[in-house]
């Protein structure tokens, strides 16, 4: 059984973390395969949105802790540098929107990988846990970077130290995620959002993402310059011409992602 399921349908790449009996905890194979699939999404021009979800009850329980104590395992020194850090970089640098559809519990690196995506939605029975403190680790996979920026320093600090379980409804309320949906409608809502993202001007979204990445540590002056240079590129795309024509002709635009 492969630890990552991958399917491209109607310009959407569906990536499913697939170790359900381990709550989709990451082992080396799954982390490397995920990187491979993210690369494929970047290269394949037919892909205009990536959706990441988990098989079974959980989204992802973070690192497979049995691998950490396995003498034949990758060893601590490789886990961040070869597994999680490249995954977070690939998601943030992918020139296409990445939607995480958090179907169940997301813990440790599993939570922080979900939270670094461009749009994060969760099912009503999902939850987010900064599980690291409970086993003597520090939050990784970008958690110490994104969480204080998403929900403020105090809440980030307390969640990281206490390792609270944050239910999806609370995650939406405090701005940790975009939206939660009741379990019955979660899948259809996730697909609807993925379809919308896949039909928007892909290059415009890619530059929006790059500008947001830069906003996390640039001054206003630098950010205004970034917007200026990216807007010139966006305004030279076919999708911009199509968007303006469609508006003036009072019709639905047909964006092709170029
Ligand atoms: C698991 C796991 C798991 C293996 C559930 N591993 N089997 C970076 C640097 C280097 C090293 C370490 O890691 C990292 C990054 C990290 O991600 S550190 C954080 C690692 N993750 C955790 O500490 C979370 C551990 N899991 C849990 O706390 C719970 O399982 C959660 C809260 C996720 C779910 O709780 P429950 O709903 O009560 O489910 P459960 O505990 O019964 O788990 C279900 C099954 O999944 C169970 O297997 P079993 O055969 O007994 O049914 C668990 O053993 C397995 N599982 N997480 N991380």
PDB file of C-alpha atoms and ligand atoms in Angstrom:
ATOM      1  CA  UNK A   1       0.000   0.000   0.000  1.00  0.00           C
ATOM      2  CA  UNK A   2       1.436   3.366  -0.971  1.00  0.00           C
ATOM      3  CA  UNK A   3       1.661   5.970   1.767  1.00  0.00           C
ATOM      4  CA  UNK A   4       0.558   8.765  -0.566  1.00  0.00           C
ATOM      5  CA  UNK A   5      -2.416   8.552  -2.919  1.00  0.00           C
ATOM      6  CA  UNK A   6      -2.193  10.904  -5.861  1.00  0.00           C
ATOM      7  CA  UNK A   7      -4.739  11.741  -8.509  1.00  0.00           C
ATOM      8  CA  UNK A   8      -5.186  14.619 -10.928  1.00  0.00           C
ATOM      9  CA  UNK A   9      -8.792  15.384 -11.848  1.00  0.00           C
ATOM     10  CA  UNK A  10     -10.046  18.500 -13.639  1.00  0.00           C
ATOM     11  CA  UNK A  11      -6.840  20.504 -12.958  1.00  0.00           C
ATOM     12  CA  UNK A  12      -6.886  19.590  -9.251  1.00  0.00           C
ATOM     13  CA  UNK A  13      -4.174  17.364  -7.764  1.00  0.00           C
ATOM     14  CA  UNK A  14      -5.534  15.342  -4.859  1.00  0.00           C
ATOM     15  CA  UNK A  15      -2.809  14.271  -2.421  1.00  0.00           C
ATOM     16  CA  UNK A  16      -3.986  11.911   0.321  1.00  0.00           C
ATOM     17  CA  UNK A  17      -1.740  11.000   3.258  1.00  0.00           C
ATOM     18  CA  UNK A  18      -2.396   7.292   3.427  1.00  0.00           C
ATOM     19  CA  UNK A  19      -1.269   5.488   6.575  1.00  0.00           C
ATOM     20  CA  UNK A  20      -4.687   5.419   8.246  1.00  0.00           C
ATOM     21  CA  UNK A  21      -3.798   2.753  10.822  1.00  0.00           C
ATOM     22  CA  UNK A  22      -1.093   5.144  12.135  1.00  0.00           C
ATOM     23  CA  UNK A  23      -3.313   8.217  11.850  1.00  0.00           C
ATOM     24  CA  UNK A  24      -1.269   9.089   8.738  1.00  0.00           C
ATOM     25  CA  UNK A  25       1.832   9.742  10.847  1.00  0.00           C
ATOM     26  CA  UNK A  26       4.864  10.554   8.713  1.00  0.00           C
ATOM     27  CA  UNK A  27       7.595   8.027   8.143  1.00  0.00           C
ATOM     28  CA  UNK A  28      10.522   8.731   5.831  1.00  0.00           C
ATOM     29  CA  UNK A  29       8.839   7.088   2.853  1.00  0.00           C
ATOM     30  CA  UNK A  30       5.720   9.218   3.184  1.00  0.00           C
ATOM     31  CA  UNK A  31       7.697  12.437   3.661  1.00  0.00           C
ATOM     32  CA  UNK A  32       9.838  11.779   0.573  1.00  0.00           C
ATOM     33  CA  UNK A  33       6.856  10.719  -1.532  1.00  0.00           C
ATOM     34  CA  UNK A  34       4.969  13.851  -0.532  1.00  0.00           C
ATOM     35  CA  UNK A  35       7.912  15.949  -1.725  1.00  0.00           C
ATOM     36  CA  UNK A  36       7.943  14.031  -5.014  1.00  0.00           C
ATOM     37  CA  UNK A  37       4.241  14.662  -5.549  1.00  0.00           C
ATOM     38  CA  UNK A  38       4.554  18.367  -4.714  1.00  0.00           C
ATOM     39  CA  UNK A  39       7.327  18.611  -7.327  1.00  0.00           C
ATOM     40  CA  UNK A  40       5.086  16.882  -9.829  1.00  0.00           C
ATOM     41  CA  UNK A  41       2.315  19.399  -9.087  1.00  0.00           C
ATOM     42  CA  UNK A  42       4.716  22.261  -9.748  1.00  0.00           C
ATOM     43  CA  UNK A  43       5.922  20.810 -13.052  1.00  0.00           C
ATOM     44  CA  UNK A  44       2.593  19.638 -14.449  1.00  0.00           C
ATOM     45  CA  UNK A  45       0.972  22.655 -16.101  1.00  0.00           C
ATOM     46  CA  UNK A  46      -2.424  21.003 -16.091  1.00  0.00           C
ATOM     47  CA  UNK A  47      -2.443  21.211 -12.259  1.00  0.00           C
ATOM     48  CA  UNK A  48      -3.940  24.504 -11.053  1.00  0.00           C
ATOM     49  CA  UNK A  49      -4.757  23.630  -7.440  1.00  0.00           C
ATOM     50  CA  UNK A  50      -3.434  21.085  -4.942  1.00  0.00           C
ATOM     51  CA  UNK A  51      -5.651  19.585  -2.245  1.00  0.00           C
ATOM     52  CA  UNK A  52      -4.002  17.758   0.671  1.00  0.00           C
ATOM     53  CA  UNK A  53      -6.080  15.554   2.945  1.00  0.00           C
ATOM     54  CA  UNK A  54      -5.779  12.405   5.055  1.00  0.00           C
ATOM     55  CA  UNK A  55      -7.191   8.895   4.611  1.00  0.00           C
ATOM     56  CA  UNK A  56      -9.470   7.527   7.319  1.00  0.00           C
ATOM     57  CA  UNK A  57     -10.234   9.237  10.621  1.00  0.00           C
ATOM     58  CA  UNK A  58      -7.180  11.500  11.000  1.00  0.00           C
ATOM     59  CA  UNK A  59      -5.453  14.148   8.909  1.00  0.00           C
ATOM     60  CA  UNK A  60      -1.954  13.422  10.246  1.00  0.00           C
ATOM     61  CA  UNK A  61      -0.493  12.661  13.698  1.00  0.00           C
ATOM     62  CA  UNK A  62       2.917  14.165  12.868  1.00  0.00           C
ATOM     63  CA  UNK A  63       6.063  12.110  13.055  1.00  0.00           C
ATOM     64  CA  UNK A  64       5.619   8.344  13.323  1.00  0.00           C
ATOM     65  CA  UNK A  65       7.120   7.945  16.773  1.00  0.00           C
ATOM     66  CA  UNK A  66       7.956   4.278  16.234  1.00  0.00           C
ATOM     67  CA  UNK A  67      10.344   5.356  13.452  1.00  0.00           C
ATOM     68  CA  UNK A  68      12.158   7.708  15.850  1.00  0.00           C
ATOM     69  CA  UNK A  69      13.199   4.802  18.071  1.00  0.00           C
ATOM     70  CA  UNK A  70      13.880   2.408  15.194  1.00  0.00           C
ATOM     71  CA  UNK A  71      17.653   1.790  14.952  1.00  0.00           C
ATOM     72  CA  UNK A  72      17.182   1.453  11.181  1.00  0.00           C
ATOM     73  CA  UNK A  73      15.166   4.682  11.008  1.00  0.00           C
ATOM     74  CA  UNK A  74      16.380   7.916   9.425  1.00  0.00           C
ATOM     75  CA  UNK A  75      17.782   9.358  12.689  1.00  0.00           C
ATOM     76  CA  UNK A  76      16.932  12.687  14.295  1.00  0.00           C
ATOM     77  CA  UNK A  77      19.356  14.689  12.198  1.00  0.00           C
ATOM     78  CA  UNK A  78      17.510  13.883   8.969  1.00  0.00           C
ATOM     79  CA  UNK A  79      13.926  14.276  10.135  1.00  0.00           C
ATOM     80  CA  UNK A  80      13.732  18.056   9.845  1.00  0.00           C
ATOM     81  CA  UNK A  81      16.348  18.690   7.191  1.00  0.00           C
ATOM     82  CA  UNK A  82      15.187  15.979   4.791  1.00  0.00           C
ATOM     83  CA  UNK A  83      11.529  15.503   5.691  1.00  0.00           C
ATOM     84  CA  UNK A  84       9.595  18.439   7.126  1.00  0.00           C
ATOM     85  CA  UNK A  85      11.602  21.493   6.125  1.00  0.00           C
ATOM     86  CA  UNK A  86      11.579  20.590   2.413  1.00  0.00           C
ATOM     87  CA  UNK A  87       7.823  19.887   2.567  1.00  0.00           C
ATOM     88  CA  UNK A  88       7.089  23.302   4.092  1.00  0.00           C
ATOM     89  CA  UNK A  89       9.381  25.051   1.580  1.00  0.00           C
ATOM     90  CA  UNK A  90       7.768  23.240  -1.338  1.00  0.00           C
ATOM     91  CA  UNK A  91       4.255  24.152  -0.195  1.00  0.00           C
ATOM     92  CA  UNK A  92       5.127  27.825   0.379  1.00  0.00           C
ATOM     93  CA  UNK A  93       7.047  28.091  -2.914  1.00  0.00           C
ATOM     94  CA  UNK A  94       4.626  26.156  -5.096  1.00  0.00           C
ATOM     95  CA  UNK A  95       3.290  28.479  -7.794  1.00  0.00           C
ATOM     96  CA  UNK A  96      -0.219  27.136  -7.344  1.00  0.00           C
ATOM     97  CA  UNK A  97      -2.677  27.355  -4.469  1.00  0.00           C
ATOM     98  CA  UNK A  98      -2.490  24.552  -1.909  1.00  0.00           C
ATOM     99  CA  UNK A  99      -5.652  23.746   0.044  1.00  0.00           C
ATOM    100  CA  UNK A 100      -5.404  21.606   3.158  1.00  0.00           C
ATOM    101  CA  UNK A 101      -8.645  19.804   3.874  1.00  0.00           C
ATOM    102  CA  UNK A 102      -8.165  18.722   7.464  1.00  0.00           C
ATOM    103  CA  UNK A 103     -10.523  15.777   7.850  1.00  0.00           C
ATOM    104  CA  UNK A 104      -9.585  14.772  11.409  1.00  0.00           C
ATOM    105  CA  UNK A 105      -6.950  15.304  14.072  1.00  0.00           C
ATOM    106  CA  UNK A 106      -3.780  17.128  12.943  1.00  0.00           C
ATOM    107  CA  UNK A 107      -0.957  16.871  15.489  1.00  0.00           C
ATOM    108  CA  UNK A 108       2.698  17.914  15.657  1.00  0.00           C
ATOM    109  CA  UNK A 109       4.291  18.280  12.240  1.00  0.00           C
ATOM    110  CA  UNK A 110       0.932  17.175  10.788  1.00  0.00           C
ATOM    111  CA  UNK A 111      -0.746  20.273  12.237  1.00  0.00           C
ATOM    112  CA  UNK A 112       1.946  22.656  11.093  1.00  0.00           C
ATOM    113  CA  UNK A 113       2.092  21.273   7.565  1.00  0.00           C
ATOM    114  CA  UNK A 114      -1.687  21.721   7.326  1.00  0.00           C
ATOM    115  CA  UNK A 115      -1.399  25.265   8.684  1.00  0.00           C
ATOM    116  CA  UNK A 116       1.279  26.406   6.237  1.00  0.00           C
ATOM    117  CA  UNK A 117      -1.046  25.842   3.264  1.00  0.00           C
ATOM    118  CA  UNK A 118      -2.676  28.735   1.410  1.00  0.00           C
ATOM    119  CA  UNK A 119      -6.213  27.876   2.427  1.00  0.00           C
ATOM    120  CA  UNK A 120      -6.909  25.680   5.445  1.00  0.00           C
ATOM    121  CA  UNK A 121     -10.333  24.189   6.058  1.00  0.00           C
ATOM    122  CA  UNK A 122     -11.359  21.585   8.602  1.00  0.00           C
ATOM    123  CA  UNK A 123     -14.168  19.177   9.223  1.00  0.00           C
ATOM    124  CA  UNK A 124     -16.294  19.767  12.312  1.00  0.00           C
ATOM    125  CA  UNK A 125     -14.670  16.843  14.069  1.00  0.00           C
ATOM    126  CA  UNK A 126     -11.082  17.806  13.218  1.00  0.00           C
ATOM    127  CA  UNK A 127      -8.700  19.344  15.735  1.00  0.00           C
ATOM    128  CA  UNK A 128      -5.205  20.825  15.878  1.00  0.00           C
ATOM    129  CA  UNK A 129      -2.622  19.891  18.517  1.00  0.00           C
ATOM    130  CA  UNK A 130       0.869  21.287  19.030  1.00  0.00           C
ATOM    131  CA  UNK A 131       1.810  17.911  20.460  1.00  0.00           C
ATOM    132  CA  UNK A 132       5.555  18.563  20.633  1.00  0.00           C
ATOM    133  CA  UNK A 133       5.813  19.782  24.234  1.00  0.00           C
ATOM    134  CA  UNK A 134       4.325  16.531  25.506  1.00  0.00           C
ATOM    135  CA  UNK A 135       7.325  14.587  24.242  1.00  0.00           C
ATOM    136  CA  UNK A 136       9.991  17.163  25.062  1.00  0.00           C
ATOM    137  CA  UNK A 137      10.351  18.702  21.591  1.00  0.00           C
ATOM    138  CA  UNK A 138       9.882  22.176  20.228  1.00  0.00           C
ATOM    139  CA  UNK A 139       7.282  22.946  17.544  1.00  0.00           C
ATOM    140  CA  UNK A 140       8.719  22.496  14.060  1.00  0.00           C
ATOM    141  CA  UNK A 141       7.594  22.459  10.425  1.00  0.00           C
ATOM    142  CA  UNK A 142       7.297  26.250  10.516  1.00  0.00           C
ATOM    143  CA  UNK A 143       5.037  26.285  13.583  1.00  0.00           C
ATOM    144  CA  UNK A 144       7.070  28.842  15.521  1.00  0.00           C
ATOM    145  CA  UNK A 145       6.967  31.084  12.438  1.00  0.00           C
ATOM    146  CA  UNK A 146       3.360  30.799  11.308  1.00  0.00           C
ATOM    147  CA  UNK A 147       1.446  30.401  14.574  1.00  0.00           C
ATOM    148  CA  UNK A 148       2.371  33.718  16.233  1.00  0.00           C
ATOM    149  CA  UNK A 149       1.591  35.447  12.941  1.00  0.00           C
ATOM    150  CA  UNK A 150      -1.761  33.672  12.560  1.00  0.00           C
ATOM    151  CA  UNK A 151      -3.172  33.890  16.077  1.00  0.00           C
ATOM    152  CA  UNK A 152      -0.855  36.231  17.997  1.00  0.00           C
ATOM    153  CA  UNK A 153       2.094  35.610  20.249  1.00  0.00           C
ATOM    154  CA  UNK A 154       0.219  34.764  23.446  1.00  0.00           C
ATOM    155  CA  UNK A 155      -2.173  32.161  22.052  1.00  0.00           C
ATOM    156  CA  UNK A 156       0.638  30.611  19.996  1.00  0.00           C
ATOM    157  CA  UNK A 157       2.878  30.448  23.016  1.00  0.00           C
ATOM    158  CA  UNK A 158       0.222  28.908  25.267  1.00  0.00           C
ATOM    159  CA  UNK A 159      -0.933  26.348  22.677  1.00  0.00           C
ATOM    160  CA  UNK A 160       2.659  25.322  22.036  1.00  0.00           C
ATOM    161  CA  UNK A 161       3.494  24.934  25.707  1.00  0.00           C
ATOM    162  CA  UNK A 162       0.261  23.357  26.898  1.00  0.00           C
ATOM    163  CA  UNK A 163      -0.349  21.215  23.800  1.00  0.00           C
ATOM    164  CA  UNK A 164      -4.109  21.880  23.957  1.00  0.00           C
ATOM    165  CA  UNK A 165      -6.438  20.213  21.505  1.00  0.00           C
ATOM    166  CA  UNK A 166      -7.953  23.065  19.451  1.00  0.00           C
ATOM    167  CA  UNK A 167     -11.288  21.981  17.949  1.00  0.00           C
ATOM    168  CA  UNK A 168     -11.997  23.085  14.354  1.00  0.00           C
ATOM    169  CA  UNK A 169     -14.727  25.531  15.420  1.00  0.00           C
ATOM    170  CA  UNK A 170     -12.307  27.260  17.814  1.00  0.00           C
ATOM    171  CA  UNK A 171      -9.560  27.182  15.169  1.00  0.00           C
ATOM    172  CA  UNK A 172     -11.834  29.129  12.832  1.00  0.00           C
ATOM    173  CA  UNK A 173     -12.858  31.584  15.565  1.00  0.00           C
ATOM    174  CA  UNK A 174      -9.287  32.529  16.440  1.00  0.00           C
ATOM    175  CA  UNK A 175      -8.105  32.780  12.820  1.00  0.00           C
ATOM    176  CA  UNK A 176      -5.933  29.672  12.821  1.00  0.00           C
ATOM    177  CA  UNK A 177      -7.843  28.324   9.800  1.00  0.00           C
ATOM    178  CA  UNK A 178     -10.069  29.775   7.093  1.00  0.00           C
ATOM    179  CA  UNK A 179     -13.283  27.836   7.827  1.00  0.00           C
ATOM    180  CA  UNK A 180     -14.656  24.704   9.339  1.00  0.00           C
ATOM    181  CA  UNK A 181     -17.599  22.797   7.898  1.00  0.00           C
ATOM    182  CA  UNK A 182     -19.894  20.239   9.544  1.00  0.00           C
ATOM    183  CA  UNK A 183     -18.770  16.729   8.785  1.00  0.00           C
ATOM    184  CA  UNK A 184     -21.709  15.995   6.456  1.00  0.00           C
ATOM    185  CA  UNK A 185     -20.825  18.795   4.040  1.00  0.00           C
ATOM    186  CA  UNK A 186     -17.043  18.914   4.537  1.00  0.00           C
ATOM    187  CA  UNK A 187     -16.045  16.882   1.472  1.00  0.00           C
ATOM    188  CA  UNK A 188     -18.343  18.669  -0.930  1.00  0.00           C
ATOM    189  CA  UNK A 189     -17.286  22.087   0.449  1.00  0.00           C
ATOM    190  CA  UNK A 190     -13.611  21.106   0.110  1.00  0.00           C
ATOM    191  CA  UNK A 191     -14.173  20.129  -3.507  1.00  0.00           C
ATOM    192  CA  UNK A 192     -16.074  23.344  -4.207  1.00  0.00           C
ATOM    193  CA  UNK A 193     -13.185  25.439  -2.871  1.00  0.00           C
ATOM    194  CA  UNK A 194     -10.646  23.389  -4.844  1.00  0.00           C
ATOM    195  CA  UNK A 195     -12.691  23.848  -8.045  1.00  0.00           C
ATOM    196  CA  UNK A 196     -12.918  27.600  -7.445  1.00  0.00           C
ATOM    197  CA  UNK A 197      -9.157  27.864  -6.841  1.00  0.00           C
ATOM    198  CA  UNK A 198      -8.411  25.767  -9.945  1.00  0.00           C
ATOM    199  CA  UNK A 199     -10.485  28.060 -12.143  1.00  0.00           C
ATOM    200  CA  UNK A 200      -8.993  31.361 -10.949  1.00  0.00           C
ATOM    201  CA  UNK A 201      -6.054  33.094 -12.701  1.00  0.00           C
ATOM    202  CA  UNK A 202      -3.280  30.735 -11.594  1.00  0.00           C
ATOM    203  CA  UNK A 203      -0.400  33.113 -12.221  1.00  0.00           C
ATOM    204  CA  UNK A 204      -2.150  35.905 -10.322  1.00  0.00           C
ATOM    205  CA  UNK A 205      -2.614  33.532  -7.386  1.00  0.00           C
ATOM    206  CA  UNK A 206       1.056  32.477  -7.577  1.00  0.00           C
ATOM    207  CA  UNK A 207       2.192  36.096  -7.313  1.00  0.00           C
ATOM    208  CA  UNK A 208      -0.342  36.761  -4.546  1.00  0.00           C
ATOM    209  CA  UNK A 209       1.262  33.881  -2.667  1.00  0.00           C
ATOM    210  CA  UNK A 210       4.780  35.188  -3.277  1.00  0.00           C
ATOM    211  CA  UNK A 211       3.746  38.646  -2.080  1.00  0.00           C
ATOM    212  CA  UNK A 212       2.198  37.149   1.054  1.00  0.00           C
ATOM    213  CA  UNK A 213       5.371  35.146   1.704  1.00  0.00           C
ATOM    214  CA  UNK A 214       7.386  38.354   1.517  1.00  0.00           C
ATOM    215  CA  UNK A 215       4.911  40.296   3.685  1.00  0.00           C
ATOM    216  CA  UNK A 216       5.808  38.097   6.629  1.00  0.00           C
ATOM    217  CA  UNK A 217       9.141  39.848   7.083  1.00  0.00           C
ATOM    218  CA  UNK A 218       9.247  42.965   4.891  1.00  0.00           C
ATOM    219  CA  UNK A 219       8.609  46.629   5.726  1.00  0.00           C
ATOM    220  CA  UNK A 220       5.636  48.475   4.209  1.00  0.00           C
ATOM    221  CA  UNK A 221       7.983  50.272   1.802  1.00  0.00           C
ATOM    222  CA  UNK A 222       9.513  46.992   0.616  1.00  0.00           C
ATOM    223  CA  UNK A 223       6.072  45.453   0.332  1.00  0.00           C
ATOM    224  CA  UNK A 224       4.765  48.341  -1.810  1.00  0.00           C
ATOM    225  CA  UNK A 225       7.701  47.779  -4.152  1.00  0.00           C
ATOM    226  CA  UNK A 226       6.999  44.045  -4.250  1.00  0.00           C
ATOM    227  CA  UNK A 227       3.345  44.734  -5.134  1.00  0.00           C
ATOM    228  CA  UNK A 228       4.436  47.136  -7.863  1.00  0.00           C
ATOM    229  CA  UNK A 229       6.747  44.629  -9.539  1.00  0.00           C
ATOM    230  CA  UNK A 230       4.370  41.657  -9.183  1.00  0.00           C
ATOM    231  CA  UNK A 231       1.380  43.674 -10.406  1.00  0.00           C
ATOM    232  CA  UNK A 232       3.254  44.479 -13.616  1.00  0.00           C
ATOM    233  CA  UNK A 233       3.722  40.767 -14.205  1.00  0.00           C
ATOM    234  CA  UNK A 234       0.099  39.935 -13.334  1.00  0.00           C
ATOM    235  CA  UNK A 235      -1.191  42.654 -15.652  1.00  0.00           C
ATOM    236  CA  UNK A 236       0.752  41.131 -18.561  1.00  0.00           C
ATOM    237  CA  UNK A 237      -1.026  37.747 -18.286  1.00  0.00           C
ATOM    238  CA  UNK A 238      -3.738  36.514 -20.635  1.00  0.00           C
ATOM    239  CA  UNK A 239      -5.937  35.913 -17.608  1.00  0.00           C
ATOM    240  CA  UNK A 240      -5.857  39.611 -16.750  1.00  0.00           C
ATOM    241  CA  UNK A 241      -7.021  40.488 -20.304  1.00  0.00           C
ATOM    242  CA  UNK A 242      -9.708  37.827 -20.038  1.00  0.00           C
ATOM    243  CA  UNK A 243     -10.851  39.080 -16.615  1.00  0.00           C
ATOM    244  CA  UNK A 244     -11.221  42.658 -17.811  1.00  0.00           C
ATOM    245  CA  UNK A 245     -12.914  41.660 -21.107  1.00  0.00           C
ATOM    246  CA  UNK A 246     -15.340  39.364 -19.312  1.00  0.00           C
ATOM    247  CA  UNK A 247     -16.242  42.115 -16.854  1.00  0.00           C
ATOM    248  CA  UNK A 248     -16.869  44.669 -19.605  1.00  0.00           C
ATOM    249  CA  UNK A 249     -18.820  42.160 -21.716  1.00  0.00           C
ATOM    250  CA  UNK A 250     -20.865  41.103 -18.655  1.00  0.00           C
ATOM    251  CA  UNK A 251     -19.986  37.408 -19.020  1.00  0.00           C
ATOM    252  CA  UNK A 252     -18.292  34.763 -16.859  1.00  0.00           C
ATOM    253  CA  UNK A 253     -14.516  34.779 -17.394  1.00  0.00           C
ATOM    254  CA  UNK A 254     -12.772  31.677 -18.676  1.00  0.00           C
ATOM    255  CA  UNK A 255      -9.341  31.777 -17.071  1.00  0.00           C
ATOM    256  CA  UNK A 256      -6.755  29.410 -18.494  1.00  0.00           C
ATOM    257  CA  UNK A 257      -3.999  29.957 -15.948  1.00  0.00           C
ATOM    258  CA  UNK A 258      -1.622  31.708 -18.345  1.00  0.00           C
TER     259      UNK A 258
HETATM  260  C1  LIG B   1       0.675   6.933  15.966  1.00  0.00           C
HETATM  261  C2  LIG B   1       0.980   8.286  16.073  1.00  0.00           C
HETATM  262  C3  LIG B   1       2.312   8.686  15.881  1.00  0.00           C
HETATM  263  C4  LIG B   1       2.866   6.487  15.545  1.00  0.00           C
HETATM  264  C5  LIG B   1      -1.117   8.067  16.473  1.00  0.00           C
HETATM  265  N1  LIG B   1       3.218   7.794  15.640  1.00  0.00           N
HETATM  266  N2  LIG B   1       1.615   6.047  15.729  1.00  0.00           N
HETATM  267  C6  LIG B   1      10.235  16.175  14.667  1.00  0.00           C
HETATM  268  C7  LIG B   1      11.584  15.911  15.070  1.00  0.00           C
HETATM  269  C8  LIG B   1      11.967  14.577  15.385  1.00  0.00           C
HETATM  270  C9  LIG B   1      11.266  13.623  15.935  1.00  0.00           C
HETATM  271  C10 LIG B   1       9.915  13.635  16.235  1.00  0.00           C
HETATM  272  O1  LIG B   1       9.008  14.366  15.499  1.00  0.00           O
HETATM  273  C11 LIG B   1       9.089  15.532  14.929  1.00  0.00           C
HETATM  274  C12 LIG B   1       7.859  16.140  14.472  1.00  0.00           C
HETATM  275  C13 LIG B   1       6.589  15.746  15.230  1.00  0.00           C
HETATM  276  O2  LIG B   1       5.577  15.615  14.593  1.00  0.00           O
HETATM  277  S1  LIG B   1       6.646  15.548  16.904  1.00  0.00           S
HETATM  278  C14 LIG B   1       4.978  15.133  17.319  1.00  0.00           C
HETATM  279  C15 LIG B   1       4.670  13.697  17.025  1.00  0.00           C
HETATM  280  N3  LIG B   1       3.270  13.390  17.208  1.00  0.00           N
HETATM  281  C16 LIG B   1       2.725  13.206  18.403  1.00  0.00           C
HETATM  282  O3  LIG B   1       3.348  13.290  19.426  1.00  0.00           O
HETATM  283  C17 LIG B   1       1.261  12.837  18.408  1.00  0.00           C
HETATM  284  C18 LIG B   1       1.087  11.450  18.947  1.00  0.00           C
HETATM  285  N4  LIG B   1      -0.317  11.019  18.858  1.00  0.00           N
HETATM  286  C19 LIG B   1      -1.255  11.444  19.700  1.00  0.00           C
HETATM  287  O4  LIG B   1      -1.053  12.242  20.578  1.00  0.00           O
HETATM  288  C20 LIG B   1      -2.620  10.854  19.505  1.00  0.00           C
HETATM  289  O5  LIG B   1      -2.521   9.659  18.802  1.00  0.00           O
HETATM  290  C21 LIG B   1      -3.593  11.795  18.757  1.00  0.00           C
HETATM  291  C22 LIG B   1      -3.933  12.993  19.664  1.00  0.00           C
HETATM  292  C23 LIG B   1      -3.036  12.292  17.435  1.00  0.00           C
HETATM  293  C24 LIG B   1      -4.906  11.035  18.476  1.00  0.00           C
HETATM  294  O6  LIG B   1      -5.393  10.480  19.676  1.00  0.00           O
HETATM  295  P1  LIG B   1      -6.547   9.372  19.650  1.00  0.00           P
HETATM  296  O7  LIG B   1      -7.687   9.862  18.829  1.00  0.00           O
HETATM  297  O8  LIG B   1      -6.810   8.998  21.051  1.00  0.00           O
HETATM  298  O9  LIG B   1      -5.924   8.134  18.821  1.00  0.00           O
HETATM  299  P2  LIG B   1      -4.822   7.081  19.286  1.00  0.00           P
HETATM  300  O10 LIG B   1      -3.813   7.711  20.174  1.00  0.00           O
HETATM  301  O11 LIG B   1      -5.500   5.876  19.786  1.00  0.00           O
HETATM  302  O12 LIG B   1      -4.106   6.764  17.884  1.00  0.00           O
HETATM  303  C25 LIG B   1      -4.695   5.924  16.912  1.00  0.00           C
HETATM  304  C26 LIG B   1      -3.640   5.008  16.352  1.00  0.00           C
HETATM  305  O13 LIG B   1      -2.667   5.791  15.650  1.00  0.00           O
HETATM  306  C27 LIG B   1      -2.888   4.266  17.460  1.00  0.00           C
HETATM  307  O14 LIG B   1      -2.515   3.021  16.952  1.00  0.00           O
HETATM  308  P3  LIG B   1      -3.112   1.664  17.624  1.00  0.00           P
HETATM  309  O15 LIG B   1      -2.429   0.558  16.873  1.00  0.00           O
HETATM  310  O16 LIG B   1      -2.822   1.697  19.069  1.00  0.00           O
HETATM  311  O17 LIG B   1      -4.592   1.754  17.320  1.00  0.00           O
HETATM  312  C28 LIG B   1      -1.653   5.129  17.650  1.00  0.00           C
HETATM  313  O18 LIG B   1      -0.564   4.441  18.175  1.00  0.00           O
HETATM  314  C29 LIG B   1      -1.359   5.578  16.220  1.00  0.00           C
HETATM  315  N5  LIG B   1      -0.650   6.838  16.229  1.00  0.00           N
HETATM  316  N6  LIG B   1      -0.162   8.967  16.411  1.00  0.00           N
HETATM  317  N7  LIG B   1       2.647  10.039  15.946  1.00  0.00           N
END
